[in-house]
Coordinates of C-alpha atoms in Angstrom, one line a residue:
Chain A
M4 CA 0.0 0.0 0.0
T5 CA 1.1 3.6 -0.6
E6 CA 2.1 5.5 2.4
L7 CA -1.0 7.0 4.0
T8 CA 0.5 10.5 3.9
D9 CA 0.9 10.2 0.1
L10 CA -2.9 9.9 -0.4
T11 CA -5.1 12.6 -1.8
I12 CA -8.2 13.7 0.2
A13 CA -10.3 11.9 -2.4
A14 CA -8.4 8.6 -2.1
A15 CA -8.2 8.8 1.7
R16 CA -12.0 9.4 1.8
D17 CA -12.6 6.4 -0.4
G18 CA -10.1 4.2 1.6
L19 CA -11.8 5.2 4.9
R20 CA -15.2 4.3 3.6
E21 CA -13.9 1.0 2.3
K22 CA -12.3 0.3 5.7
K23 CA -8.9 -0.1 4.2
F24 CA -7.5 1.9 7.1
S25 CA -8.9 3.8 10.0
A26 CA -9.1 7.6 10.6
R27 CA -6.8 6.9 13.6
E28 CA -4.2 5.2 11.4
L29 CA -4.4 8.0 8.9
T30 CA -4.1 10.6 11.6
D31 CA -1.2 8.8 13.4
A32 CA 0.7 8.7 10.1
H33 CA 0.4 12.4 9.8
I34 CA 1.3 13.1 13.4
D35 CA 4.5 11.1 12.8
A36 CA 5.2 13.1 9.7
I37 CA 4.8 16.3 11.6
D38 CA 7.1 15.1 14.4
A39 CA 9.8 14.3 11.8
A40 CA 9.5 17.5 9.8
N41 CA 8.4 20.3 12.0
A42 CA 11.8 21.2 13.5
A43 CA 13.1 21.8 10.0
L44 CA 10.0 23.3 8.3
N45 CA 8.3 25.1 11.2
A46 CA 5.0 24.7 9.4
F47 CA 2.9 24.1 12.5
N48 CA 3.2 26.7 15.2
L49 CA 1.0 24.5 17.4
P50 CA 0.6 20.8 16.6
T51 CA -2.4 19.4 18.5
P52 CA -1.7 15.6 18.4
D53 CA -3.9 14.7 21.4
K54 CA -6.9 16.5 20.0
A55 CA -6.2 15.0 16.6
R56 CA -6.2 11.4 18.0
A57 CA -9.4 12.1 20.0
M58 CA -11.1 13.5 16.9
A59 CA -9.9 10.6 14.8
D60 CA -11.3 8.0 17.3
A61 CA -14.7 9.8 17.3
S62 CA -14.6 9.8 13.5
D63 CA -13.9 6.1 13.4
V64 CA -17.1 5.5 15.4
R65 CA -19.0 7.6 12.9
L66 CA -17.4 5.7 10.0
A67 CA -18.4 2.4 11.6
N68 CA -21.9 3.8 11.7
G69 CA -21.8 4.5 8.0
S70 CA -21.0 8.2 7.9
T71 CA -20.4 9.6 4.4
A72 CA -19.8 13.2 5.5
A73 CA -17.6 15.0 2.9
L74 CA -14.4 15.1 5.0
E75 CA -15.1 12.2 7.4
G76 CA -11.7 11.2 9.0
I77 CA -9.6 13.6 6.9
P78 CA -6.7 15.2 8.9
L79 CA -6.2 18.9 8.1
G80 CA -4.0 21.7 9.2
I81 CA -5.7 25.0 10.2
K82 CA -4.0 28.4 9.6
D83 CA -3.5 30.2 12.9
L84 CA -5.9 32.9 11.7
F85 CA -9.0 30.8 12.3
C86 CA -10.4 30.8 15.8
T87 CA -10.5 27.3 17.3
E88 CA -12.3 26.7 20.5
G89 CA -10.0 26.1 23.4
V90 CA -6.9 25.9 21.1
R91 CA -4.5 28.8 21.1
T92 CA -5.1 31.2 18.2
T93 CA -2.6 34.0 17.7
A94 CA -2.5 35.1 14.0
C95 CA 1.2 34.4 14.6
S96 CA 1.4 37.7 16.6
H97 CA 3.0 38.3 20.0
I98 CA 0.0 40.5 20.8
L99 CA -2.3 37.5 20.9
D100 CA -0.1 35.5 23.3
G101 CA -2.0 32.7 24.9
F102 CA -5.4 33.6 23.4
E103 CA -7.8 30.6 23.5
P104 CA -11.0 31.5 21.8
G105 CA -14.3 30.5 23.4
Y106 CA -15.7 29.5 19.9
D107 CA -14.7 28.2 16.5
S108 CA -14.8 30.2 13.3
T109 CA -17.8 29.3 11.0
V110 CA -15.4 27.7 8.5
T111 CA -13.8 25.4 11.0
T112 CA -17.1 24.6 12.6
Q113 CA -18.3 23.5 9.1
L114 CA -15.1 21.4 8.6
W115 CA -15.7 19.6 11.9
S116 CA -19.3 19.0 11.0
A117 CA -18.1 17.4 7.8
G118 CA -16.0 15.0 9.8
A119 CA -12.5 16.6 9.4
I120 CA -9.7 16.2 12.0
M121 CA -7.5 19.0 13.2
L122 CA -3.7 18.2 13.3
G123 CA -2.8 21.6 14.6
K124 CA -2.4 25.3 13.9
L125 CA -0.3 26.5 11.0
N126 CA 2.4 29.2 10.8
C127 CA 1.6 32.3 8.8
D128 CA 2.8 35.9 8.5
E129 CA 1.8 38.0 11.4
F130 CA -1.9 39.0 10.9
A131 CA -1.4 37.6 7.4
M132 CA 0.7 40.6 6.5
G133 CA 3.5 39.3 4.3
S134 CA 4.4 37.3 1.2
S135 CA 7.1 35.0 2.6
N136 CA 6.1 33.9 6.1
E137 CA 9.0 35.9 7.5
T138 CA 6.9 38.2 9.7
S139 CA 5.6 35.4 12.0
F140 CA 6.3 35.8 15.7
Y141 CA 6.9 32.0 15.7
G142 CA 9.7 32.3 13.2
D143 CA 10.2 31.7 9.5
C144 CA 8.4 28.8 7.9
V145 CA 10.5 26.9 5.4
N146 CA 9.6 25.6 1.9
P147 CA 10.1 21.8 1.6
W148 CA 11.3 22.5 -2.0
R149 CA 15.0 23.4 -2.6
R150 CA 16.8 24.6 -5.7
T151 CA 18.6 21.8 -7.5
G152 CA 21.9 21.1 -5.8
D153 CA 21.5 24.0 -3.4
E154 CA 20.7 23.9 0.3
T155 CA 19.6 27.5 0.7
P156 CA 16.4 27.6 2.7
L157 CA 13.6 29.0 0.5
V158 CA 10.4 30.8 1.6
P159 CA 7.1 28.9 1.2
G160 CA 5.4 32.2 0.2
G161 CA 2.9 33.9 2.4
S162 CA 0.9 34.7 4.2
S163 CA -0.4 31.1 4.3
G164 CA 3.2 29.7 4.3
G165 CA 2.5 27.0 6.9
S166 CA -0.5 25.8 5.0
A167 CA 1.4 25.5 1.7
S168 CA 4.5 24.0 3.3
S169 CA 2.6 21.4 5.3
V170 CA 0.5 20.3 2.4
A171 CA 3.5 20.1 0.0
A172 CA 5.6 18.2 2.6
H173 CA 2.7 15.7 3.1
L174 CA 2.2 16.7 6.8
C175 CA -1.5 17.0 6.2
L176 CA -4.0 16.2 3.4
G177 CA -5.2 19.7 3.1
A178 CA -5.1 23.0 4.9
T179 CA -7.2 26.1 5.5
A180 CA -5.7 29.3 4.3
T181 CA -6.8 33.0 3.8
D182 CA -6.1 35.3 0.9
T183 CA -6.2 39.2 1.2
G184 CA -3.9 40.0 -1.7
G185 CA -2.6 36.6 -2.8
S186 CA -1.9 34.8 0.4
I187 CA -3.4 31.5 -0.8
R188 CA -2.4 31.5 -4.4
Q189 CA 1.2 32.8 -4.1
P190 CA 2.3 30.2 -1.5
A191 CA 0.5 27.5 -3.5
A192 CA 2.6 28.5 -6.6
F193 CA 5.8 28.4 -4.5
T194 CA 5.2 24.9 -3.2
G195 CA 3.6 23.0 -6.1
T196 CA 0.1 22.9 -4.5
V197 CA -3.3 24.0 -5.5
G198 CA -4.8 27.0 -3.8
I199 CA -8.2 28.7 -4.5
K200 CA -9.4 32.0 -3.2
P201 CA -13.1 31.9 -3.7
T202 CA -15.4 34.8 -4.6
Y203 CA -15.7 37.4 -1.8
G204 CA -18.6 36.4 0.3
R205 CA -18.4 32.6 -0.6
C206 CA -16.8 31.6 2.8
S207 CA -17.8 33.2 6.0
R208 CA -15.3 35.5 7.6
W209 CA -16.8 35.0 11.1
G210 CA -14.2 33.9 13.6
I211 CA -11.2 34.5 11.3
V212 CA -8.8 37.1 12.6
A213 CA -9.5 40.2 10.4
F214 CA -6.8 41.9 8.3
A215 CA -8.6 43.9 5.6
S216 CA -12.3 43.0 5.8
S217 CA -13.3 44.0 2.2
L218 CA -10.6 41.8 0.8
D219 CA -10.2 38.8 3.1
Q220 CA -11.4 35.4 2.0
A221 CA -10.8 31.9 3.2
G222 CA -10.0 29.0 1.0
P223 CA -8.2 25.6 0.9
I224 CA -4.7 24.6 -0.1
T225 CA -4.5 21.0 -1.3
R226 CA -2.4 18.8 -3.6
T227 CA -5.0 18.3 -6.4
V228 CA -7.8 20.3 -8.0
R229 CA -10.3 17.6 -6.9
D230 CA -9.2 17.9 -3.3
S231 CA -9.7 21.7 -3.4
A232 CA -13.2 21.1 -4.8
I233 CA -14.0 18.7 -2.0
M234 CA -12.6 21.0 0.7
L235 CA -14.1 24.2 -0.6
G236 CA -17.5 22.5 -0.7
A237 CA -17.3 22.0 3.0
M238 CA -15.9 25.4 3.8
A239 CA -18.3 27.5 1.8
G240 CA -21.8 28.6 2.5
H241 CA -24.0 31.4 3.8
D242 CA -23.6 32.6 7.4
P243 CA -25.9 35.1 8.9
K244 CA -23.1 36.0 11.4
D245 CA -21.1 37.6 8.5
G246 CA -22.9 40.5 6.9
T247 CA -21.0 40.1 3.7
S248 CA -21.6 36.4 3.4
V249 CA -23.7 35.9 0.2
N250 CA -26.8 33.7 0.3
V251 CA -26.2 31.6 -2.8
P252 CA -26.4 27.8 -2.8
V253 CA -23.0 26.0 -2.8
P254 CA -22.8 23.8 -5.9
D255 CA -21.4 20.3 -5.8
Y256 CA -17.9 21.4 -7.0
E257 CA -16.6 17.9 -7.3
A258 CA -19.4 16.9 -9.7
T259 CA -18.3 19.6 -12.1
L260 CA -14.9 18.0 -12.6
G261 CA -14.0 15.8 -15.5
Q262 CA -15.8 17.8 -18.2
D263 CA -14.0 19.0 -21.2
V264 CA -13.2 22.6 -22.0
K265 CA -14.0 22.6 -25.7
G266 CA -15.2 26.0 -26.7
L267 CA -14.4 27.5 -23.3
K268 CA -13.2 31.1 -23.9
I269 CA -9.8 31.8 -22.2
G270 CA -8.7 35.4 -21.9
I271 CA -5.1 36.4 -21.9
P272 CA -4.8 39.9 -20.3
K273 CA -2.0 41.7 -22.2
E274 CA -1.2 44.0 -19.2
Y275 CA 0.1 41.0 -17.2
R276 CA 3.1 40.9 -19.5
M277 CA 5.2 43.0 -17.2
E278 CA 8.5 44.7 -18.0
G279 CA 11.4 42.7 -16.6
M280 CA 9.3 39.5 -16.1
P281 CA 11.7 36.5 -16.2
A282 CA 11.6 34.6 -19.5
E283 CA 10.7 31.3 -17.8
I284 CA 7.5 32.9 -16.4
E285 CA 6.5 34.0 -19.9
E286 CA 7.4 30.5 -21.2
R287 CA 5.2 28.8 -18.6
W288 CA 2.4 31.2 -19.5
Q289 CA 2.8 30.4 -23.2
Q290 CA 2.8 26.7 -22.3
G291 CA -0.5 27.1 -20.5
I292 CA -2.0 28.8 -23.5
K293 CA -0.9 25.8 -25.6
W294 CA -2.4 23.4 -23.2
Y295 CA -5.8 25.1 -23.5
E296 CA -5.5 25.2 -27.3
D297 CA -4.8 21.5 -27.4
A298 CA -7.8 20.9 -25.1
G299 CA -10.1 22.7 -27.6
A300 CA -10.5 26.0 -25.8
E301 CA -10.6 29.3 -27.6
I302 CA -7.9 31.8 -26.7
H303 CA -8.6 35.6 -26.8
E304 CA -6.4 38.5 -25.8
V305 CA -8.2 40.9 -23.4
S306 CA -7.2 44.2 -21.9
L307 CA -7.3 45.1 -18.2
P308 CA -5.9 48.6 -18.5
H309 CA -5.8 49.5 -14.7
T310 CA -3.8 46.4 -13.7
K311 CA -0.6 48.3 -12.8
Y312 CA -2.6 50.4 -10.3
A313 CA -4.1 47.5 -8.4
L314 CA -1.0 47.0 -6.1
P315 CA -0.6 50.7 -5.1
A316 CA -4.4 50.9 -4.5
Y317 CA -4.2 47.8 -2.4
Y318 CA -1.5 49.3 -0.3
I319 CA -3.9 52.1 0.7
V320 CA -7.0 50.0 1.1
A321 CA -5.5 47.1 3.0
P322 CA -3.5 49.1 5.6
A323 CA -6.4 51.4 6.1
E324 CA -8.7 48.6 7.0
A325 CA -6.0 46.8 8.9
S326 CA -5.3 49.9 11.1
S327 CA -9.0 50.0 12.0
N328 CA -9.3 46.2 12.6
L329 CA -6.2 46.0 14.7
A330 CA -7.3 48.8 17.0
R331 CA -8.9 46.1 19.1
Y332 CA -5.5 44.9 20.3
D333 CA -5.0 47.1 23.3
G334 CA -4.0 44.8 26.1
V335 CA -7.5 44.9 27.7
R336 CA -9.6 41.9 26.6
Y337 CA -7.1 39.3 25.4
G338 CA -3.5 38.6 24.7
L339 CA -0.5 40.6 25.8
R340 CA -0.6 43.5 28.2
V341 CA 2.5 45.6 28.8
P342 CA 2.0 47.9 31.8
G343 CA 2.4 51.7 31.6
D344 CA 2.0 54.8 33.8
D345 CA -1.6 55.3 32.7
I346 CA -4.0 53.7 30.4
V347 CA -2.7 55.4 27.2
S348 CA 0.9 54.4 27.9
M349 CA -0.4 50.8 28.6
Y350 CA -2.0 50.8 25.1
E351 CA 1.1 52.3 23.5
N352 CA 3.5 49.9 25.3
T353 CA 1.4 46.9 24.6
R354 CA 1.1 47.7 20.9
A355 CA 4.8 48.6 20.6
Q356 CA 5.9 45.2 22.0
G357 CA 3.1 43.2 20.6
F358 CA 3.2 44.1 16.9
G359 CA 6.1 43.2 14.7
G360 CA 7.8 45.7 12.2
E361 CA 5.7 45.0 9.2
V362 CA 2.4 45.2 11.1
K363 CA 3.5 48.5 12.7
R364 CA 4.4 49.8 9.2
R365 CA 1.0 49.0 7.9
V366 CA -0.9 50.2 10.9
L367 CA 0.9 53.6 10.6
I368 CA 0.4 53.8 6.8
G369 CA -3.3 53.0 7.4
T370 CA -3.6 55.6 10.2
Y371 CA -1.9 58.2 7.9
V372 CA -4.2 57.6 4.9
L373 CA -7.3 57.8 7.0
S374 CA -6.2 60.8 9.0
A375 CA -7.9 64.2 8.7
G376 CA -7.0 65.9 5.4
Y377 CA -5.7 62.8 3.7
Y378 CA -8.8 60.6 3.5
D379 CA -10.0 61.9 0.1
A380 CA -6.6 62.0 -1.5
Y381 CA -5.6 58.4 -0.5
Y382 CA -8.5 56.2 0.6
L383 CA -11.3 57.5 -1.6
K384 CA -8.9 57.8 -4.5
A385 CA -7.9 54.1 -4.1
Q386 CA -11.5 53.0 -3.8
R387 CA -12.3 54.9 -7.1
V388 CA -9.4 53.1 -8.7
R389 CA -10.8 49.9 -7.3
T390 CA -14.1 50.6 -9.1
L391 CA -12.1 51.0 -12.4
I392 CA -10.3 47.7 -11.8
K393 CA -13.6 45.9 -11.3
Q394 CA -15.0 47.5 -14.4
D395 CA -12.0 46.2 -16.4
F396 CA -12.8 42.6 -15.3
D397 CA -16.6 43.1 -16.0
K398 CA -15.7 44.1 -19.6
A399 CA -13.3 41.3 -20.1
F400 CA -15.9 38.8 -18.8
E401 CA -18.3 39.9 -21.5
K402 CA -15.9 38.3 -24.0
V403 CA -14.4 35.4 -22.1
D404 CA -15.2 32.8 -19.4
V405 CA -11.8 32.5 -17.6
L406 CA -8.6 34.5 -17.5
L407 CA -5.2 32.8 -17.6
T408 CA -2.1 34.5 -16.0
P409 CA 1.1 33.6 -14.2
T410 CA 0.5 33.4 -10.4
T411 CA 3.8 35.0 -9.4
P412 CA 6.5 37.0 -11.1
G413 CA 9.1 34.3 -10.2
P414 CA 9.7 31.1 -8.2
A415 CA 10.3 30.8 -4.5
F416 CA 13.1 33.0 -3.3
G417 CA 15.6 32.5 -0.4
I418 CA 14.8 33.4 3.2
G419 CA 16.1 36.9 3.8
E420 CA 16.5 37.8 0.1
K421 CA 13.6 40.3 0.0
S422 CA 12.8 41.0 3.6
G423 CA 14.8 44.3 3.7
D424 CA 12.8 46.0 1.0
P425 CA 9.0 46.3 1.7
I426 CA 8.1 47.3 -1.9
A427 CA 10.1 44.5 -3.5
M428 CA 8.2 42.1 -1.3
Y429 CA 4.9 43.7 -2.1
L430 CA 5.6 43.2 -5.9
N431 CA 5.2 39.4 -5.3
D432 CA 1.4 39.9 -5.3
I433 CA 1.3 41.9 -8.6
F434 CA -0.7 39.2 -10.4
T435 CA -2.9 38.1 -7.5
V436 CA -4.0 41.3 -5.9
T437 CA -6.2 42.5 -8.7
V438 CA -8.5 39.5 -8.0
N439 CA -9.0 40.5 -4.4
M440 CA -9.6 44.1 -5.4
A441 CA -12.4 42.9 -7.7
G442 CA -13.8 40.2 -5.3
L443 CA -13.3 37.5 -7.9
P444 CA -12.5 33.8 -7.5
G445 CA -8.9 32.8 -8.5
I446 CA -7.0 29.5 -8.4
S447 CA -3.3 28.7 -8.6
V448 CA -2.4 25.3 -10.2
P449 CA 1.1 23.8 -10.4
A450 CA 2.3 24.2 -13.9
G451 CA 5.8 22.6 -14.0
M452 CA 9.2 23.5 -12.6
S453 CA 11.5 26.6 -12.9
S454 CA 15.0 26.3 -14.1
E455 CA 16.0 26.2 -10.4
G456 CA 14.0 23.0 -10.0
T457 CA 11.3 24.6 -7.9
P458 CA 7.6 24.8 -8.7
L459 CA 5.8 27.4 -10.7
G460 CA 2.1 28.1 -10.8
L461 CA -0.5 29.4 -13.3
Q462 CA -3.5 31.4 -12.1
L463 CA -7.0 31.2 -13.4
I464 CA -9.6 33.9 -12.7
A465 CA -13.4 33.6 -13.2
K466 CA -16.6 35.6 -12.8
P467 CA -18.1 35.9 -9.3
F468 CA -19.4 32.6 -8.0
D469 CA -18.2 30.7 -11.1
E470 CA -15.9 28.4 -9.1
P471 CA -17.2 25.4 -11.0
T472 CA -15.7 26.8 -14.3
L473 CA -12.5 27.6 -12.4
F474 CA -12.1 24.0 -11.2
R475 CA -13.0 22.6 -14.6
A476 CA -10.5 24.8 -16.3
A477 CA -7.9 24.1 -13.6
E478 CA -8.0 20.4 -14.4
V479 CA -6.6 21.1 -17.9
I480 CA -3.3 22.4 -16.4
E481 CA -3.2 19.6 -13.8
N482 CA -3.7 17.0 -16.4
A483 CA -1.1 18.5 -18.7
A484 CA 1.6 19.4 -16.1
G485 CA 0.8 16.6 -13.7
I486 CA 0.3 16.7 -9.9
A487 CA 3.5 18.1 -8.4
P488 CA 5.6 15.2 -6.8
R489 CA 6.4 15.3 -3.1
P490 CA 9.7 17.3 -2.7
E491 CA 12.7 15.1 -1.9
R492 CA 12.8 14.7 1.9
W493 CA 15.9 16.5 3.3
W494 CA 14.4 17.0 6.8
Chain B
M10 CA 4.8 63.3 0.1
H11 CA 7.8 63.4 2.5
V12 CA 7.0 62.1 6.0
D13 CA 9.1 64.0 8.6
N14 CA 9.8 63.0 12.2
D15 CA 6.9 65.0 13.7
T16 CA 4.5 63.4 11.3
V17 CA 5.7 59.9 12.3
R18 CA 5.3 60.8 16.0
K19 CA 1.8 62.2 15.3
I20 CA 0.6 59.1 13.4
A21 CA 2.2 56.8 16.0
R22 CA 0.4 58.7 18.7
L23 CA -2.9 58.4 16.8
A24 CA -2.3 54.6 16.3
R25 CA -1.3 54.2 20.0
V26 CA 2.0 52.6 19.1
R27 CA 5.1 53.8 21.1
V28 CA 8.1 54.3 18.8
T29 CA 11.7 54.8 19.8
D30 CA 13.8 57.5 18.3
D31 CA 15.6 54.9 16.1
E32 CA 12.3 53.4 14.9
A33 CA 10.9 56.9 14.2
S34 CA 13.8 57.8 12.0
A35 CA 13.7 54.4 10.1
L36 CA 9.9 54.8 9.7
Q37 CA 10.4 58.3 8.1
G38 CA 12.2 56.7 5.2
E39 CA 10.0 53.6 4.9
L40 CA 6.7 55.5 5.0
T41 CA 7.9 58.1 2.6
N42 CA 8.9 55.4 0.1
I43 CA 5.6 53.6 0.4
L44 CA 3.5 56.8 0.1
Q45 CA 5.6 58.0 -2.9
W46 CA 5.0 54.7 -4.6
V47 CA 1.3 54.7 -4.1
E48 CA 1.1 58.3 -5.4
Q49 CA 1.3 56.8 -9.0
L50 CA -2.5 56.6 -8.6
D51 CA -2.5 60.3 -9.3
E52 CA -2.0 59.3 -13.0
V53 CA -5.5 57.7 -13.1
N54 CA -8.4 59.9 -14.0
T55 CA -11.1 59.1 -11.6
D56 CA -13.4 62.0 -12.3
G57 CA -17.0 60.9 -12.0
V58 CA -16.0 57.4 -10.8
E59 CA -17.8 56.2 -7.6
P60 CA -15.6 54.9 -4.9
M61 CA -16.2 51.2 -4.3
T62 CA -18.2 50.4 -1.2
S63 CA -19.0 46.7 -1.8
V64 CA -17.3 44.4 -4.1
V65 CA -20.3 42.1 -4.4
A66 CA -23.6 43.8 -5.2
M67 CA -25.9 42.9 -2.3
D68 CA -28.3 44.6 0.1
T69 CA -27.3 45.0 3.7
P70 CA -28.9 42.0 5.5
E71 CA -31.4 42.7 8.2
R72 CA -32.8 40.6 11.0
V73 CA -35.4 41.0 13.7
D74 CA -34.1 43.3 16.5
E75 CA -34.1 40.8 19.4
V76 CA -31.6 39.2 21.7
N77 CA -30.2 36.2 19.9
D78 CA -26.9 35.6 21.8
G79 CA -25.4 36.2 25.2
G80 CA -25.2 34.9 28.8
M81 CA -21.5 34.0 28.5
A82 CA -19.7 36.5 30.6
D83 CA -17.3 33.9 31.9
T84 CA -16.2 33.0 28.3
I85 CA -15.9 36.7 27.4
V86 CA -13.6 37.6 30.2
A87 CA -11.7 34.3 30.2
N88 CA -8.8 35.7 28.1
A89 CA -8.5 39.1 29.9
P90 CA -4.9 39.8 31.1
V91 CA -6.4 41.3 34.2
R92 CA -10.0 40.9 35.3
E93 CA -12.2 41.3 38.4
D94 CA -15.3 39.2 38.4
H95 CA -17.0 39.9 35.1
Y96 CA -15.1 43.1 34.4
F97 CA -12.0 43.9 32.4
A98 CA -9.6 45.7 34.7
V99 CA -7.5 48.6 33.4
P100 CA -5.3 51.3 35.1
K101 CA -7.3 54.1 36.7
V102 CA -8.9 56.4 34.1
V103 CA -10.8 58.9 36.3
E104 CA -9.4 60.4 39.4

């Protein structure tokens, strides 16, 4: 038999139902894998093996009773941005030291109802602010992939670095993640995994630590398109507790797979051909176009003229919303408190020690752009540009069904290579951030290897709530490029 | 836009984040760079364009105005760094 940690979610689900192995055996195999890898990869900032075993035993009872819940017995990792009842939740920030929520997020509640098992909490950038998982209070997470013949530790991408690293290294079958500007898709591209950011409003944000509320969306990272379809089906759905949750039925995503794409209209946005883009990114993109032509899809060039303004607009909107959301961390109700002479100095000391450098930078930028006299010039201007970005997509989707782009401007880079220059780091999200600004669904699919021997991804973007077409189109890339292999174990 | 030391101090005060002299001088450069970079938005003509308020067209959901949750004071104060009974305790605010 294959190693249990090499199974997909779909295969594990079938094996559990056929009683080939138990949820406990499957879970123990993953706990062993985490024990062997976590010192090197730092993917989990809090493994919860005892809880996992208890959940697995309960799942085995349900399986014995014939449960066919969507994720019955499937061990998952949970990004440390999702509140989990009685299990430390910190958003990988010092300021949430020791916080144990009295409730679960809606998304995790739905996963547990679907029978899933929690292996632990996953490392991420502090408050999901980063593109390399180098801003976590719990230390850098490491990519299981290395360049050929080179032991330089590489970043797994961010902010969902622990989610991507653990799925790629076969420490869990799938992981929850969140995406505000690319935080699911960019790490998926860097680790040879599949990551989907669904339409804004598709997954409830309730109980997820907020970064930028008009952009944040939860989604899965998995090893195959089918697994993403299964997992998103369990995560998505209307939630009255989130005022932006949309009351639209969740389709059976898995049932939409396996259909051909003959006649599907694929748009190629010409503005994504950036100056200075590495040749191999362009080559991957051209390869992707060829795969769709071979599969019988129609290729059309489209124009998204405001593409280059999405990233600067994002770096006004996201910090503005973050500065407001993070006002709640004041040392009063939860987490860290650093004493001061009076209440204001207690706030200031707590936030000075509790927030890391990148978080402080964004809180200050956000405070600045929202402050008296600057609101119109920055925040309102950015929201007007955002309207134009959305209109660009609306026009493109009058002509095509799906857009095909690179996910990232390059492959995974080394730890420390970009952390000294905030803007160079921000540019990682240049192809992904437009999708958040317009609230659209986007998926990154492994599309082959870079010249350095590390994974590259291609991104597909669809109309709001058209995740079924996204999954269907994503299978073309997966079938042509193949599912990324497990990286060679060096840990 | 050039961010000077006084502006950094003013924003940090508004954001309730204490900054050291070294941090303030580093932040001057970093914030200036980021703000100059975002000012490329000035190239975009946004006359007559409505600012986005909601990325998905939907009405604000409403519900009946009645108590639908509560009675969990123990849970709510459980994580407080300092608490007294069901109260969050803070340094004295009023003399």
